mmCIF file of C-alpha atoms in Angstrom:
data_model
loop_
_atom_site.group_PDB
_atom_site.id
_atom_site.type_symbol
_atom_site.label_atom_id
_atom_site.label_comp_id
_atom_site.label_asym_id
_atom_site.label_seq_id
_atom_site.Cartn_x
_atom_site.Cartn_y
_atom_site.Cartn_z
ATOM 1 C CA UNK A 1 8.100 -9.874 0.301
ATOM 2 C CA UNK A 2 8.295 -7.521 -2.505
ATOM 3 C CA UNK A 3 8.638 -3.451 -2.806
ATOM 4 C CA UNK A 4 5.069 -1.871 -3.566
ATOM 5 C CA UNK A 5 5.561 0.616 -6.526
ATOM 6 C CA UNK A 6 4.117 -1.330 -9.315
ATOM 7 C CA UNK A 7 0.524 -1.746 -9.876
ATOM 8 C CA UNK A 8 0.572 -5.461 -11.338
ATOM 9 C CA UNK A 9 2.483 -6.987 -8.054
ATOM 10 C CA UNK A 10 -0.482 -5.588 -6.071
ATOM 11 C CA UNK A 11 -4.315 -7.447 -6.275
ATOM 12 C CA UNK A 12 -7.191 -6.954 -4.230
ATOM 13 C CA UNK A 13 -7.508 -9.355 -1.212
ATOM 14 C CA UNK A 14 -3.350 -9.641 -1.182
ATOM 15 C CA UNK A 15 -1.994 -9.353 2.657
ATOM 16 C CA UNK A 16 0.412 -5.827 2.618
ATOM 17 C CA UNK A 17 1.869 -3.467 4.730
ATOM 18 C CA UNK A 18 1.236 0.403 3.979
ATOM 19 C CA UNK A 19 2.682 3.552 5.261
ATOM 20 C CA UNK A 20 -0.416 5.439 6.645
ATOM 21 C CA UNK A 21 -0.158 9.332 5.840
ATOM 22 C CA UNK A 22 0.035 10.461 9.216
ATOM 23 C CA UNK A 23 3.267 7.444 9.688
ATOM 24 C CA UNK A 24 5.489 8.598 6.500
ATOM 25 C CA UNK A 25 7.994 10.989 8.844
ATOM 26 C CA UNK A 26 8.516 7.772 11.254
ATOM 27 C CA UNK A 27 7.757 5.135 8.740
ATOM 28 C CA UNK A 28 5.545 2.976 10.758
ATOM 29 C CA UNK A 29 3.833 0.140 8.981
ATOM 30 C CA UNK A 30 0.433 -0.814 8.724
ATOM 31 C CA UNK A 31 -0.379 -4.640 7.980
ATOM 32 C CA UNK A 32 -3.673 -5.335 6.097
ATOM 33 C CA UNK A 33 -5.550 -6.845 3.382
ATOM 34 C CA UNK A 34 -5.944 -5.007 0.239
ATOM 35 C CA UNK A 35 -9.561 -4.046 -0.550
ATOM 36 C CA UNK A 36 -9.300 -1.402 -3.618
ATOM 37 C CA UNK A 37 -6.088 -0.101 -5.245
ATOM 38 C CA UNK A 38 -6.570 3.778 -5.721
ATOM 39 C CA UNK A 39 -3.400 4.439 -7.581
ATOM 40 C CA UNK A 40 -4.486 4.716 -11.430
ATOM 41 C CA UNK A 41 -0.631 4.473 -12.690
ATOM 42 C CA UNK A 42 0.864 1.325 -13.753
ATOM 43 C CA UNK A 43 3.895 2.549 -10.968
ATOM 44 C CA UNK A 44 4.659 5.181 -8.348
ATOM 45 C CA UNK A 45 8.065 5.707 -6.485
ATOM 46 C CA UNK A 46 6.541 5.670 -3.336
ATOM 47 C CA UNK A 47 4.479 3.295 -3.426
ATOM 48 C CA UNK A 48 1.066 2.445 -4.977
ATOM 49 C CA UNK A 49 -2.037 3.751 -2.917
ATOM 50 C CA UNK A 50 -4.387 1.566 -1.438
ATOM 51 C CA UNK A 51 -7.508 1.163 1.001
ATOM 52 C CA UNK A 52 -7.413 -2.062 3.110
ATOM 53 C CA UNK A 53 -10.749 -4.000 4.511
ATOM 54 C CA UNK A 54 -10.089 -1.860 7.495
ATOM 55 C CA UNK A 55 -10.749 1.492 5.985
ATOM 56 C CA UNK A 56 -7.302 2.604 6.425
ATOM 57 C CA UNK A 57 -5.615 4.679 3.083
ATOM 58 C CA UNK A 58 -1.803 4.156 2.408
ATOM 59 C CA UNK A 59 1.072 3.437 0.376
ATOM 60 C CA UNK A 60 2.525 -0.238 -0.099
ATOM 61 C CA UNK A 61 5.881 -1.172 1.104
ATOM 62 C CA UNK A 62 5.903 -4.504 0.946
ATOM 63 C CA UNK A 63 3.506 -6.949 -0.193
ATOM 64 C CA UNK A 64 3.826 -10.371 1.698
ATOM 65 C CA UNK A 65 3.538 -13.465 0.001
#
């Protein structure tokens, strides 16, 4: 498992967990597969910004492999 904040680590269909906005005071993870990256950046300190298959919109912290 690997820390989300650069783009290139992250491609669609790759299993993740994301921190949902409504989650980022407590931190709570969300597990899903990536469907479309949103973040345009190469990297973000937080975290690079996803939707999953599940419609859900986060950031990554962790990318399981």
């Amino acid at each position: 498992m690997t820390e989300g904040s650069k783009r290139a680590d992250i491609q669609t269909g790759s299993t993740v967990s994301i921190v949902l906005k409504q989650d980022q005071r407590s931190g709570k993870l969300t597990k899903g597969t990536v469907k479309d990256i949103l973040t345009k950046s190469a990297t973000h300190p937080h975290g690079i910004k996803v939707r999953l298959d599940n419609g859900l919109v986060g950031r990554v912290k962790r990318i399981h492999t």
